[in-house]
XYZ file of C-alpha atoms in Angstrom:
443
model
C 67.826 -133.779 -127.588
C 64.498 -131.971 -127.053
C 60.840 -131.531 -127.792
C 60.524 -130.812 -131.225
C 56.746 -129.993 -130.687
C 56.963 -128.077 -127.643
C 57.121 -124.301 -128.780
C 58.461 -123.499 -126.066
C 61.660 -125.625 -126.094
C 62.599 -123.240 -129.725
C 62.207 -120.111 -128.328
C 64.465 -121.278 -125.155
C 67.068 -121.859 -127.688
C 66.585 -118.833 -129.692
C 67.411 -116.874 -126.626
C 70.002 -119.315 -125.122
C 72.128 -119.164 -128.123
C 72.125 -115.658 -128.412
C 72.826 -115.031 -124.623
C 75.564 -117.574 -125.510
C 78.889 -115.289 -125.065
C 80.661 -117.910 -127.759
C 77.489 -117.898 -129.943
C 78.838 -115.107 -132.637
C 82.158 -117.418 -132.689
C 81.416 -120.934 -133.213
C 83.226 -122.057 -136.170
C 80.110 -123.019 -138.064
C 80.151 -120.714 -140.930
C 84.097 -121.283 -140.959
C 83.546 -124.808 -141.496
C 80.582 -124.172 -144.310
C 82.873 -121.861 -146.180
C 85.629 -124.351 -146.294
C 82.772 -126.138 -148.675
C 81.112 -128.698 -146.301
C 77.311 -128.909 -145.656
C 76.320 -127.328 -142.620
C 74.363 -130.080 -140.236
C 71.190 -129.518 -138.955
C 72.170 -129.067 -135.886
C 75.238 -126.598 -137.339
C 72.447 -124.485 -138.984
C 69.776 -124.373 -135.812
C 72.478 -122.556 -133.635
C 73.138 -120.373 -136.924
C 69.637 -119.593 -136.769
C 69.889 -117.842 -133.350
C 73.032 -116.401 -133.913
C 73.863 -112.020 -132.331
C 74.974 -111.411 -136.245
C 72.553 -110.976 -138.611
C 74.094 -111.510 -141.020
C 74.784 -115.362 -140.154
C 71.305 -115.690 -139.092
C 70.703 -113.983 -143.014
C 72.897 -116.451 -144.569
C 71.827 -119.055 -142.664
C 67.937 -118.544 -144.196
C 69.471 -119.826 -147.171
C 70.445 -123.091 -146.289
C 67.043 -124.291 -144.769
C 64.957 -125.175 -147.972
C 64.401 -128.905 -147.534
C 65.268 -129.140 -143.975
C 61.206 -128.795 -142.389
C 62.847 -129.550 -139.050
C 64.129 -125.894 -138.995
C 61.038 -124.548 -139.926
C 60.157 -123.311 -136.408
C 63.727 -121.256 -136.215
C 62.061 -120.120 -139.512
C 58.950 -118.807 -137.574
C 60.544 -117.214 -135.139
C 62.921 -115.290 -137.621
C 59.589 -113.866 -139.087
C 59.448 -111.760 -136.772
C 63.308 -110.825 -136.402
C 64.108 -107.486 -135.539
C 66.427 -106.873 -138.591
C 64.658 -106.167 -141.812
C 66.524 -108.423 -144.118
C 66.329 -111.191 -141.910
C 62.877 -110.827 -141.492
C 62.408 -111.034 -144.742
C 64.338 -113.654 -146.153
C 62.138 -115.784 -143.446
C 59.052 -114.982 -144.403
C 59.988 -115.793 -147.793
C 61.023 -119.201 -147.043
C 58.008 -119.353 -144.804
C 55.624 -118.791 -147.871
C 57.873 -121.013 -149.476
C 57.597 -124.055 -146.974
C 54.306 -123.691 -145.558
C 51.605 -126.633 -145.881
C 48.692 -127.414 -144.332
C 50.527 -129.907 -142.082
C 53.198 -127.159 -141.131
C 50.676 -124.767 -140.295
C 49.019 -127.154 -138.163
C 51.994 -128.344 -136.692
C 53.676 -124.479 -136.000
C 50.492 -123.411 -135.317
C 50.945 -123.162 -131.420
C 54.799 -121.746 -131.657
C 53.462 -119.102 -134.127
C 50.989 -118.194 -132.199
C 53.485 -117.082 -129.006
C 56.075 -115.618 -131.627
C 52.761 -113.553 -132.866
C 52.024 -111.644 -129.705
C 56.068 -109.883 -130.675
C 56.081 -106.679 -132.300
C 56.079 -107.996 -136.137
C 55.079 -111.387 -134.951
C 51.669 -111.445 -136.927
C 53.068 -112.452 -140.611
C 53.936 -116.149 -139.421
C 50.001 -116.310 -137.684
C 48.297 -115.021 -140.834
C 49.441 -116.987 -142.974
C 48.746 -120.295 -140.998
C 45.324 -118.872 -140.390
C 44.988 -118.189 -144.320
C 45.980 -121.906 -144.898
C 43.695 -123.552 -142.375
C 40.991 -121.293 -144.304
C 40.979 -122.884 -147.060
C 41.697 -126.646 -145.870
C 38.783 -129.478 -144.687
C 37.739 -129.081 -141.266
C 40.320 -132.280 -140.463
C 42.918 -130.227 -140.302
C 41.402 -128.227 -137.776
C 40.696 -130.764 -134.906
C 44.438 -131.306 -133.725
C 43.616 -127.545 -133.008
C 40.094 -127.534 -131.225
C 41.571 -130.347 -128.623
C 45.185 -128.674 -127.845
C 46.567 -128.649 -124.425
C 47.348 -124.681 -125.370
C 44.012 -122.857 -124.378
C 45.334 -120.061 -126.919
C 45.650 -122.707 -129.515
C 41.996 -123.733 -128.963
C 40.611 -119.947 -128.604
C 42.704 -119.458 -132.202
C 41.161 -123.425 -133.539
C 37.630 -122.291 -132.252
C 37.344 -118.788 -133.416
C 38.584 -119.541 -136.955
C 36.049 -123.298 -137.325
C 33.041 -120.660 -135.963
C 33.889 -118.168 -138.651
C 34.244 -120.278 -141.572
C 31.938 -122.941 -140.264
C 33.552 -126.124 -139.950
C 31.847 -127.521 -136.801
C 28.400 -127.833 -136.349
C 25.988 -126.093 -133.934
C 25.633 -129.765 -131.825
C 29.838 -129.795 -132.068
C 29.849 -126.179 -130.367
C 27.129 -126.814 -127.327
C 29.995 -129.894 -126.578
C 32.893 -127.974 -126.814
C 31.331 -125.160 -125.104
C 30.418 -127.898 -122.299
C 33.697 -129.769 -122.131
C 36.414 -127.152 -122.681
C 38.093 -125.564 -119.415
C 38.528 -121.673 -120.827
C 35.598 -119.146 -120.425
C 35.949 -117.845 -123.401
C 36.181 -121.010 -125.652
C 33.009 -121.772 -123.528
C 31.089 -118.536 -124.485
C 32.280 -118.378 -127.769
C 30.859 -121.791 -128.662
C 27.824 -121.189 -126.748
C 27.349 -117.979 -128.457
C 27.676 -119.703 -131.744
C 25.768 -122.773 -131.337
C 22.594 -120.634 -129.965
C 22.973 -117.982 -133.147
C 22.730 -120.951 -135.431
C 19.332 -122.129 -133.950
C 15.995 -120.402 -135.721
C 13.268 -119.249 -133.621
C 11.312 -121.574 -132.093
C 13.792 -124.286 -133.114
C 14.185 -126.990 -130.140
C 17.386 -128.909 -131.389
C 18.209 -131.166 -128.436
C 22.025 -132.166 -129.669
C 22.201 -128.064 -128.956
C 20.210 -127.256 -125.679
C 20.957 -130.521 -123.783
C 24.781 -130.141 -123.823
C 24.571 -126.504 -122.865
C 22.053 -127.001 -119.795
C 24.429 -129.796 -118.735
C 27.435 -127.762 -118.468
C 29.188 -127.278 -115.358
C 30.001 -123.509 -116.307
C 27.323 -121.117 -115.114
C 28.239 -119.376 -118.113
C 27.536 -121.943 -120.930
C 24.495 -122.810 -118.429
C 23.357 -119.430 -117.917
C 23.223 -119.188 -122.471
C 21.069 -122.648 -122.879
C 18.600 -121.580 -120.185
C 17.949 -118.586 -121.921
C 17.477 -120.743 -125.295
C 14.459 -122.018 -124.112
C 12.965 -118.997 -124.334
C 13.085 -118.857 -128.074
C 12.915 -122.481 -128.665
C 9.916 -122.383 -126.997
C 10.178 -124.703 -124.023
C 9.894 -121.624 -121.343
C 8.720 -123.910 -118.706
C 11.801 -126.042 -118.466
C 13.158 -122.809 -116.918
C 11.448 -123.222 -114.100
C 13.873 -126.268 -112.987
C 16.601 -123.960 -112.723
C 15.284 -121.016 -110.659
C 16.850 -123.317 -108.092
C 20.516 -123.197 -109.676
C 23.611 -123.292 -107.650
C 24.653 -120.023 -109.708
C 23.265 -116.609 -109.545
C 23.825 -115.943 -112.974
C 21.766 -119.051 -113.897
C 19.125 -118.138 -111.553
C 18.615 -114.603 -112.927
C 18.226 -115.953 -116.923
C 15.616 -118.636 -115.355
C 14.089 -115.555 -113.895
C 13.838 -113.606 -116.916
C 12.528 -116.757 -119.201
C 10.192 -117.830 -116.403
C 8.375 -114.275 -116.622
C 8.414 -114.074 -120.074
C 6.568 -116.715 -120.429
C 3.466 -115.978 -117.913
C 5.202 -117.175 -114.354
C 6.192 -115.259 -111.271
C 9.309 -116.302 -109.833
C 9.050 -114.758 -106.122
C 6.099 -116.841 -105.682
C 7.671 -120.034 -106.778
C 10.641 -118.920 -104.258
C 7.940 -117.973 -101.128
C 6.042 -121.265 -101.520
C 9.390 -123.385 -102.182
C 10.964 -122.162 -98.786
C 7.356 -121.907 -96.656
C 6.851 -125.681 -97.684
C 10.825 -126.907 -97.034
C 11.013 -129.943 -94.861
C 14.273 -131.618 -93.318
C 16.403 -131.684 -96.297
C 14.551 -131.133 -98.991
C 15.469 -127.353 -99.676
C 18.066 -125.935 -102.154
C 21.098 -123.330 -100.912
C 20.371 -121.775 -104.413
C 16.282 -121.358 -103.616
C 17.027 -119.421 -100.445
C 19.202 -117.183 -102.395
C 17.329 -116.686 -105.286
C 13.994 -115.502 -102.561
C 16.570 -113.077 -101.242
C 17.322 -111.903 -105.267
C 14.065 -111.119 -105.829
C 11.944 -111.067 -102.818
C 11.372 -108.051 -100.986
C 11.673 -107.342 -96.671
C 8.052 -108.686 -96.245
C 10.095 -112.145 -96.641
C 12.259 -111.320 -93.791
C 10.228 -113.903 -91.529
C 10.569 -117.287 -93.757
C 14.472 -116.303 -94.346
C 14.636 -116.094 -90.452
C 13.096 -119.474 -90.052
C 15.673 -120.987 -92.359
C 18.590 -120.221 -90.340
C 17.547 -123.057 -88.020
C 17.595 -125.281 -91.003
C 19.705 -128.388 -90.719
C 21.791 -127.946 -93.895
C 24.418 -125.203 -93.010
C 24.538 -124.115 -96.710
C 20.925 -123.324 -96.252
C 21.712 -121.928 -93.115
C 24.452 -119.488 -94.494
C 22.634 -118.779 -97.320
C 19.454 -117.179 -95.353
C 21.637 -114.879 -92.971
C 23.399 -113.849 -96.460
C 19.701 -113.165 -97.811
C 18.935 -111.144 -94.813
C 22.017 -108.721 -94.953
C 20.845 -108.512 -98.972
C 17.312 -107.435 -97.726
C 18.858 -105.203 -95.209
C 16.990 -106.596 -92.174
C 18.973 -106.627 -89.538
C 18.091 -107.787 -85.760
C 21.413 -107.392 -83.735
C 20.206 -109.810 -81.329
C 19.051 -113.013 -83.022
C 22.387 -112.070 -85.650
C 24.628 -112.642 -82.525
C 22.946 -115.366 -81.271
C 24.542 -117.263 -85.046
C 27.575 -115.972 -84.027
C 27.806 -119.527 -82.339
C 26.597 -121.592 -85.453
C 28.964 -124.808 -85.680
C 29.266 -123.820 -89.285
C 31.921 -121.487 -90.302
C 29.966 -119.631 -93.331
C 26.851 -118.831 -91.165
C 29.199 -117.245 -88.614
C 31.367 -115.469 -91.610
C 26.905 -114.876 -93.112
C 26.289 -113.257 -89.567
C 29.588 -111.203 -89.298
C 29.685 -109.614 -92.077
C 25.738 -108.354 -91.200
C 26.899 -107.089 -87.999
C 30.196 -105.295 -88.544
C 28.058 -102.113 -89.648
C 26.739 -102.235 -86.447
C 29.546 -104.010 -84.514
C 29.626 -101.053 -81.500
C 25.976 -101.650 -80.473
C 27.506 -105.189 -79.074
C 28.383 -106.086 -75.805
C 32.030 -105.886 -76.262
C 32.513 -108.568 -73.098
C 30.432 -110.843 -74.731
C 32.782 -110.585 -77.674
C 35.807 -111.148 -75.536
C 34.560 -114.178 -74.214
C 34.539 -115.489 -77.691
C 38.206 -115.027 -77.948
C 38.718 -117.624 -75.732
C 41.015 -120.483 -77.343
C 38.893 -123.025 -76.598
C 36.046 -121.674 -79.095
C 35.792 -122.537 -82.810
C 37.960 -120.799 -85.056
C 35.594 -119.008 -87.300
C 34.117 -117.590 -84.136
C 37.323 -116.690 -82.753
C 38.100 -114.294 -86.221
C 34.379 -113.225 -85.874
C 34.367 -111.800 -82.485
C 37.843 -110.413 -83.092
C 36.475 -108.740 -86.590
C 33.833 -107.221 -84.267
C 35.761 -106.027 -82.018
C 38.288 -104.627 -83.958
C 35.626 -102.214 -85.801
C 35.001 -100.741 -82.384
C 37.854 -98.186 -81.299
C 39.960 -96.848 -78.197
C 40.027 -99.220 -75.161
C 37.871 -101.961 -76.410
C 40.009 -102.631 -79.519
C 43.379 -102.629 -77.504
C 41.604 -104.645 -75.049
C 41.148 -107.403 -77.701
C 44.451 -107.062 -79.444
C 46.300 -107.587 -76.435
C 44.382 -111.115 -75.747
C 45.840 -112.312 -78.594
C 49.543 -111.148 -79.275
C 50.306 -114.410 -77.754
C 47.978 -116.794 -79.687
C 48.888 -120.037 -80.693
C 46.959 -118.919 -84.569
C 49.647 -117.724 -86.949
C 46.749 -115.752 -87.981
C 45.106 -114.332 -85.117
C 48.305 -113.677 -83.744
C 49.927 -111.451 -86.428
C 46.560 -109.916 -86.801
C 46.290 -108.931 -82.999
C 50.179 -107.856 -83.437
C 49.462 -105.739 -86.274
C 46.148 -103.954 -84.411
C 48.204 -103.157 -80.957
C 51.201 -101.600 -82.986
C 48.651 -99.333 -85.142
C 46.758 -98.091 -82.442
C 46.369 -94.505 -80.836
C 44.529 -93.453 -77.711
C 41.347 -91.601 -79.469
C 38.650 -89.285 -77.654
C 36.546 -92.249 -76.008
C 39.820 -93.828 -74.333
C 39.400 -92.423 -70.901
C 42.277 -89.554 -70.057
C 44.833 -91.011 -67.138
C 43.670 -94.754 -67.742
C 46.030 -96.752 -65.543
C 44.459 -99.861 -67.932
C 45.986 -98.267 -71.041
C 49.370 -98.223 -69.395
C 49.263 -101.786 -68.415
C 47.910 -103.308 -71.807
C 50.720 -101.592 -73.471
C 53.541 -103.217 -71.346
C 52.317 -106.114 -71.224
C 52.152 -106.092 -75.564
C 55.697 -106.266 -74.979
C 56.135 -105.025 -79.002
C 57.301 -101.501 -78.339
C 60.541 -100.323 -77.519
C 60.918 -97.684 -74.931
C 60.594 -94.644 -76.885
C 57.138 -95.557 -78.805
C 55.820 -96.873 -75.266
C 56.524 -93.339 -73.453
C 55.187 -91.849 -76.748
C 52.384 -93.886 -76.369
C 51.561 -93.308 -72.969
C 51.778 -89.837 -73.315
C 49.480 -89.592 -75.622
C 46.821 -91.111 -73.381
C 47.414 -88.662 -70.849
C 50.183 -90.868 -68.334
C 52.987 -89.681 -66.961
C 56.262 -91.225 -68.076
């Protein structure tokens, strides 16, 4: 009626049987003592039975019936000693290299239970000693703790080779299948050795990670200079072990940076070049970062303001001006640059920014500004927007207005203060009096 090979559908009925409030009186054993064979089916909700002692007595009726073998697991790690026992006994008993192929990926969830490990060790014992065959049901599962279990176990006793791991390190989904497979398949390579069923797979790989491993491999299989093609990778990581092999091997990275964005034309420059200058460049490149924010790609774009604010060069004007960038990540680039120095703007150049009919991203921008200013400025803008069609903005603006407090700069006796309360229309009379007396207004 289920799954048999879904671990997960056992377990459900370990726990739903014994949740069951008729599970310690289902006639099963009354029916078995009368001298008929208990059923498969009979014995499974046995299996999961409150008593123990059923569940005991029920361990003895399961030799020749594999199909109970994963009630069998999961008794292994019972949490009454006899039980526990007689399973693992009959686990010792049954297990195969088929079974502990097939229970690998229930024993593996019943392992992480206190007592859970006996059922585990032994499968990994078994799959020790078998062919690699048996292991590559394992290395492909859908279970990602099933593969890290396959992986670490064919790495350790050697089953795949160091061409097998740069694939699986490529393909698989899970960081740390990748970098254990990575790790493995570069440890098996001698220096100097150049094997391109290893390197080519690994340079390949869509994870920076497994990426970030084969580029450093070149370094000791000797092919330093193919570094060189990934100073320009999309990932930082990446672009900091190109760095390292590039230097180690006679080059100088910044230059290959300065001369890569001096000479850029229309198109023809990298997001991942414009941050690695940034990485590695000094304030001196300040000049050819600010060129690139003119650039026609917007990544490029974004990535230059982003180098700036790494470099700490910061020019309040021409940073506002890309406050009005069409693209939203220079403007989020150029905000996050000027909220250290968000008071030294014109705070009615901001408002004007709030204005519905402006982009979005500069609409959070100029609010995110003004916000990091205080007193009548930052009510000023909060109150624009408590009625603001954004969901976002809104709540936001909602959430500033009811947190703030009339502080030393807010003007004593400021009719304005009054007026952008009221017309907040989120306090109820008492707060609003409160309020107002606290900026120096007379109820």
């Amino acid at each position: 009626m289920f799954d048999v090979a879904d671990p997960a559908v056992w377990i459900a009925l370990d726990e739903a049987v014994r949740h069951s409030v008729r599970s310690s009186a289902d006639g099963t054993w009354q029916r078995t003592e009368q001298g008929r064979t208990p059923t498969d089916a009979q014995l499974a909700l046995a299996l999961c039975q409150r008593d123990g002692r059923i569940r005991e007595r029920a361990l003895g009726e399961v030799a020749g019936r594999p199909e109970l073998l994963p009630l069998v697991v999961i008794r292994c790690a019972d949490w009454a000693e006899p039980v526990r026992d007689r399973a693992r006994t009959r686990w010792v008993e049954a297990v195969t290299v088929e079974t502990a192929t097939a229970l690998a990926p229930l024993a593996l969830r019943i392992g992480i239970r206190y007592r859970g490990d006996f059922a585990v060790g032994l499968i990994d014992k078994v799959l020790r000693s078998a062919d690699r065959e048996a292991l590559l049901p394992l290395l492909t599962h859908a279970d990602r703790t099933v593969r890290r279990f396959a992986h670490r176990l064919a790495v350790e006793e050697g089953f795949v080779s160091p061409a097998e791991l740069a694939r699986s390190a490529a393909r698989d989904e899970d960081t740390v299948v990748q970098g254990l497979c990575a790790e493995a398949a570069l440890a098996a390579l001698a220096e100097g050795d150049a094997d391109d069923d290893v390197l080519e797979p690994l340079l390949a790989a869509r994870n920076p990670r497994v990426r970030s491993a084969g580029v450093t491999a070149l370094r000791r299989a000797g092919r330093g200079e193919r570094a060189v093609g990934f100073l320009g990778d999309r990932a930082a990581v990446v672009r900091a072990c190109a760095r390292y092999v590039v230097r180690r091997s006679g080059g100088e990275p910044v230059e290959w940076y300065r001369r890569r964005c001096a000479e850029a034309g229309d198109g023809a420059l990298s997001a991942g070049v414009v941050s690695g200058l940034a990485e590695c460049g000094d304030r001196s490149d300040a000049e050819v970062l600010w060129a690139l924010t003119s650039y026609p790609d917007p990544v490029v774009r974004a990535r230059a303001v982003g180098g700036l604010r790494a470099l700490d060069v910061l020019d309040v004007r021409r940073l506002r001006a890309l406050l009005d960038d069409p693209a939203p990540g220079v403007v989020r680039e150029a905000t996050l640059a000027l909220v250290p120095s968000a008071r030294m703007l014109d705070d009615g150049w901001l408002l004007e920014r709030l204005a519905v009919e402006r982009a979005r991203e500069t609409r959070v921008s100029a609010f995110r500004l003004l916000s990091a200013h205080s007193g009548l400025v930052r009510l000023r803008a909060a109150v624009a927007l408590v009625d603001d069609p954004d969901d976002r903005l809104r709540n936001w603006a909602r959430q500033s207005v009811l947190r703030w407090h009339p502080t030393a700069d807010v003007p004593p006796r400021s009719a304005e203060v009054g007026e952008l309360l009221e017309r907040a229309r989120l306090f109820d009379a008492y707060r609003l009096k409160r309020l107002k007396w606290e900026a120096g207004l007379r109820a």
